[in-house]
C-alpha positions as a printed Julia matrix, in Angstrom:
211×3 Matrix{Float64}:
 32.65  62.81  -42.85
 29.42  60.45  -42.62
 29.54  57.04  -44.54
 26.71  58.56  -46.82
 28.52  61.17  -48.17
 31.34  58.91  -48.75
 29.33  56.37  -49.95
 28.08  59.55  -52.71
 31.15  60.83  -53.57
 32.39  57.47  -55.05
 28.9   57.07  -56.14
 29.54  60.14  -58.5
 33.02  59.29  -59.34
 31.9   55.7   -60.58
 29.17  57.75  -62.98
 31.83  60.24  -64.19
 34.24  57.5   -65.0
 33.08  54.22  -64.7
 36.22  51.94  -65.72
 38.78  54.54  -64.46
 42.95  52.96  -65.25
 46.29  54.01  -64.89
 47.66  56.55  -67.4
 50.44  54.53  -67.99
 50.82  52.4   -70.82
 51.11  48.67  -70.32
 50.36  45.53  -72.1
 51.49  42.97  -68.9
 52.02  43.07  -65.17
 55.79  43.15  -65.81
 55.39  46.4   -68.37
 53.21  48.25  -66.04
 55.9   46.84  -63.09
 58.89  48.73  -65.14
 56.71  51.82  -65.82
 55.3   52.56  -61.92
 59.35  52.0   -60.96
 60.37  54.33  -63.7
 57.27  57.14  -62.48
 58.57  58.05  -59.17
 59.19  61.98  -59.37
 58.18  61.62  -63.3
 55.44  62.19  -65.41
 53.19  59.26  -66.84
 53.26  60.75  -70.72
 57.17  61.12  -69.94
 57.01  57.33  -69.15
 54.8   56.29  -71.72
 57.18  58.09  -74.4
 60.43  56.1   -72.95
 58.19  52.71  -72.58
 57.21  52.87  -76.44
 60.49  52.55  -77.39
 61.85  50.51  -74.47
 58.61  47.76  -74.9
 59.34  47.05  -78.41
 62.85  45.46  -78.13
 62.24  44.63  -74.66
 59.22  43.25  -72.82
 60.47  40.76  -70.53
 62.7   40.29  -67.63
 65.52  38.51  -69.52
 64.85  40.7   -72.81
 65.37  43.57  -70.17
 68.98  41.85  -68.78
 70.25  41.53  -72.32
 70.11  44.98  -72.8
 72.47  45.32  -70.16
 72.35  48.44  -67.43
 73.94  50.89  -70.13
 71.71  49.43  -72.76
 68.33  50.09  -70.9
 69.96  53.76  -69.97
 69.52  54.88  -73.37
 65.97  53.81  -73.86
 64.97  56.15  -69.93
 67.54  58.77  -69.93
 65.11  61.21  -70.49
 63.16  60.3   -67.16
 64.35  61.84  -63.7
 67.15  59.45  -61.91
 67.29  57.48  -64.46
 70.94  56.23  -63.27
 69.34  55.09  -59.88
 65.91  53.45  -61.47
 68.03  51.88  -64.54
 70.53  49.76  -61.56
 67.01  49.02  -59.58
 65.04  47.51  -63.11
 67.94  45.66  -63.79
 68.35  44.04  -59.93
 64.68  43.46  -60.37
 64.46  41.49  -63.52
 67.4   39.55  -62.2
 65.06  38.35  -58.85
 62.19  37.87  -61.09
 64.6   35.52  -63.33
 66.0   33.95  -60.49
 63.31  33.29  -57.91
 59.82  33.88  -59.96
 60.47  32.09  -62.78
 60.58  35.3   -64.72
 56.96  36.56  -63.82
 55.57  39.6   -61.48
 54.66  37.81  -58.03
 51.28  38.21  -57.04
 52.05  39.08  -53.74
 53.03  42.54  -51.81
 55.95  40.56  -49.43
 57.39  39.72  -52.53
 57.25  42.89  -54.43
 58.64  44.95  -51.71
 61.8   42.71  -51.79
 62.14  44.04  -55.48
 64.83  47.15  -55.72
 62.89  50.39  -56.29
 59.44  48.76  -55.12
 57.97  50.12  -52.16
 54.53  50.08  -50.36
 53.12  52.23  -52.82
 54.17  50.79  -55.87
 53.19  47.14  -54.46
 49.62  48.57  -54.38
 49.66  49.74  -57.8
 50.81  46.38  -58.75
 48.33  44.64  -56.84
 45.68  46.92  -57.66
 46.36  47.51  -61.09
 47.65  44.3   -62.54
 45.82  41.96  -60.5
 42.48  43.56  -59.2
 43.03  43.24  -55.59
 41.42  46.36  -53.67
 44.37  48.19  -52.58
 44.65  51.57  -52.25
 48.06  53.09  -53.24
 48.35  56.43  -51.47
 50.85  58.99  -53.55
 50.52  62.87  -53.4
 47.24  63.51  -54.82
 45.4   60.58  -52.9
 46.99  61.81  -49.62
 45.81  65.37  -50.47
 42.76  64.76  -52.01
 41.6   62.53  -49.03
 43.04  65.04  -46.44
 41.5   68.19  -48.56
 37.95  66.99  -49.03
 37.86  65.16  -45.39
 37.23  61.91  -47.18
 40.35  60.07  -45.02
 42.42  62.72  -43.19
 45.7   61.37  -41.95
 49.16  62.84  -41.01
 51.25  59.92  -43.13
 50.82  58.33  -46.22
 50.4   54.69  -44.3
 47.55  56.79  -42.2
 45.52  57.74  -45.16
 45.73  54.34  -47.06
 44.79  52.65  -43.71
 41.51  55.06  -43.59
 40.64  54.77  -47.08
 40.57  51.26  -46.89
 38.32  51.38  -43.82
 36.14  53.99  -44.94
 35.72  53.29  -48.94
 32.64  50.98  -49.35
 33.58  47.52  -50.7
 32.11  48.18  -54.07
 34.5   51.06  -54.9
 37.41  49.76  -53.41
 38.89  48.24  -55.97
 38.69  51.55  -58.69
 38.88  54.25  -55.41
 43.1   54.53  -56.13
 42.12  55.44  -59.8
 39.62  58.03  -59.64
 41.28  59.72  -56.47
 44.58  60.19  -58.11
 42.65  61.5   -61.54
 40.74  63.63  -58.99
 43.75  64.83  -57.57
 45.74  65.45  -61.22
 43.01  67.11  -62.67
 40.58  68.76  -60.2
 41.64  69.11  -56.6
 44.89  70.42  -57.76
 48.04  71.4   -54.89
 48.42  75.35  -55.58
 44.43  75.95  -56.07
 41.95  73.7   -56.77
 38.98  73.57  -59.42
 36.55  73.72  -56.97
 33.56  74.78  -59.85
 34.65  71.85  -61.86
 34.41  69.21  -59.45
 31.46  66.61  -59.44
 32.01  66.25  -55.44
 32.2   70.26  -54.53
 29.11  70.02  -52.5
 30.26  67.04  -50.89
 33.49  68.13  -49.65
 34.65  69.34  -46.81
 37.04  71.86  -47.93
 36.75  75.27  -46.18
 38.54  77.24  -48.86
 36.54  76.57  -51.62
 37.29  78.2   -55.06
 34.89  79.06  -57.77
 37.04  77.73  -60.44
């Protein structure tokens, strides 16, 4: 794919949605840090509905400890592996107590020493709660960019790598948004909305639907 088209498809994106977010509901770096961790293999409105609850009695680190592993349980036990994210939040907040001074670090070495925070969710981090253009490359970027030939790679690592080449600087920083939205809502896995995408003539998909 040429840098023009690129260059247009982010150029319509931008006009379709031109202050694109996360569908996750935050009001700090440390609420939106607790959500991402609890939205691996769940959805965002079934995070959102466990966060409203969760956020009012609890919206920092130590508020989060005092609740206690079984405590915060009750509050996520309707999200997937909830046992497994509950023990990773509460290791978390405890490093963030202990070596932050109780605040999300600004930096991805240090998130990725945080239980239940990988590459991925450092991005979002840094992305989302800090503006820093990083790309975060889940299962709708990585097909969307391999579908449409926007950033084709075999790994998830691959395709962040190429986006972050290939995106022009201006977009960079809202590209993660309006690829996963695209990806969500559009360029679905089983069969995409071809006919209701705003980049159909752009992309490079062969089997094209009229949807």
């Amino acid at each position: 794919m040429n840098p023009q088209k690129r260059r247009e498809i982010f150029k319509r994106l931008k006009k379709e949605n031109p202050h694109p977010t996360t569908e996750l509901n935050y009001r700090s770096p440390f609420e939106l840090l607790v959500a991402v961790i609890l939205s691996a293999q769940a959805t965002d409105k079934g995070v959102n509905k466990a966060t409203r609850e969760l956020f009012k009695v609890a919206r920092s680190p130590k508020k989060i400890l005092a609740l206690g592993e079984s405590g915060l349980k009750e509050y996520i036990k309707t999200i997937g592996l909830f046992n497994s994210k509950a023990k990773n939040i509460i290791k978390t907040c405890q490093i963030l107590v202990e070596q932050h001074g109780g605040k999300v670090p600004e930096d991805r070495e240090a998130l990725e020493a945080l239980p239940g925070v990988g590459r991925k969710t450092a991005n979002v981090i840094l992305n989302t709660a800090f503006g820093h253009p990083t790309i975060a490359v889940d299962t709708h970027i990585f097909r969307v960019s391999n579908r449409t030939g926007l950033a084709p790679g075999k790994t998830v690592v691959e395709v962040e790598k190429k986006l972050l080449k290939v995106v022009p600087g201006e977009y960079k920083k809202d590209a993660h948004h309006w690829l996963i939205l695209l990806g969500r809502y559009t360029c679905v896995a089983r069969k995409p909305r071809c006919g209701a995408c705003v980049i159909e003539d752009l992309c490079e998909y062969k089997d094209k639907t009229s949807d």
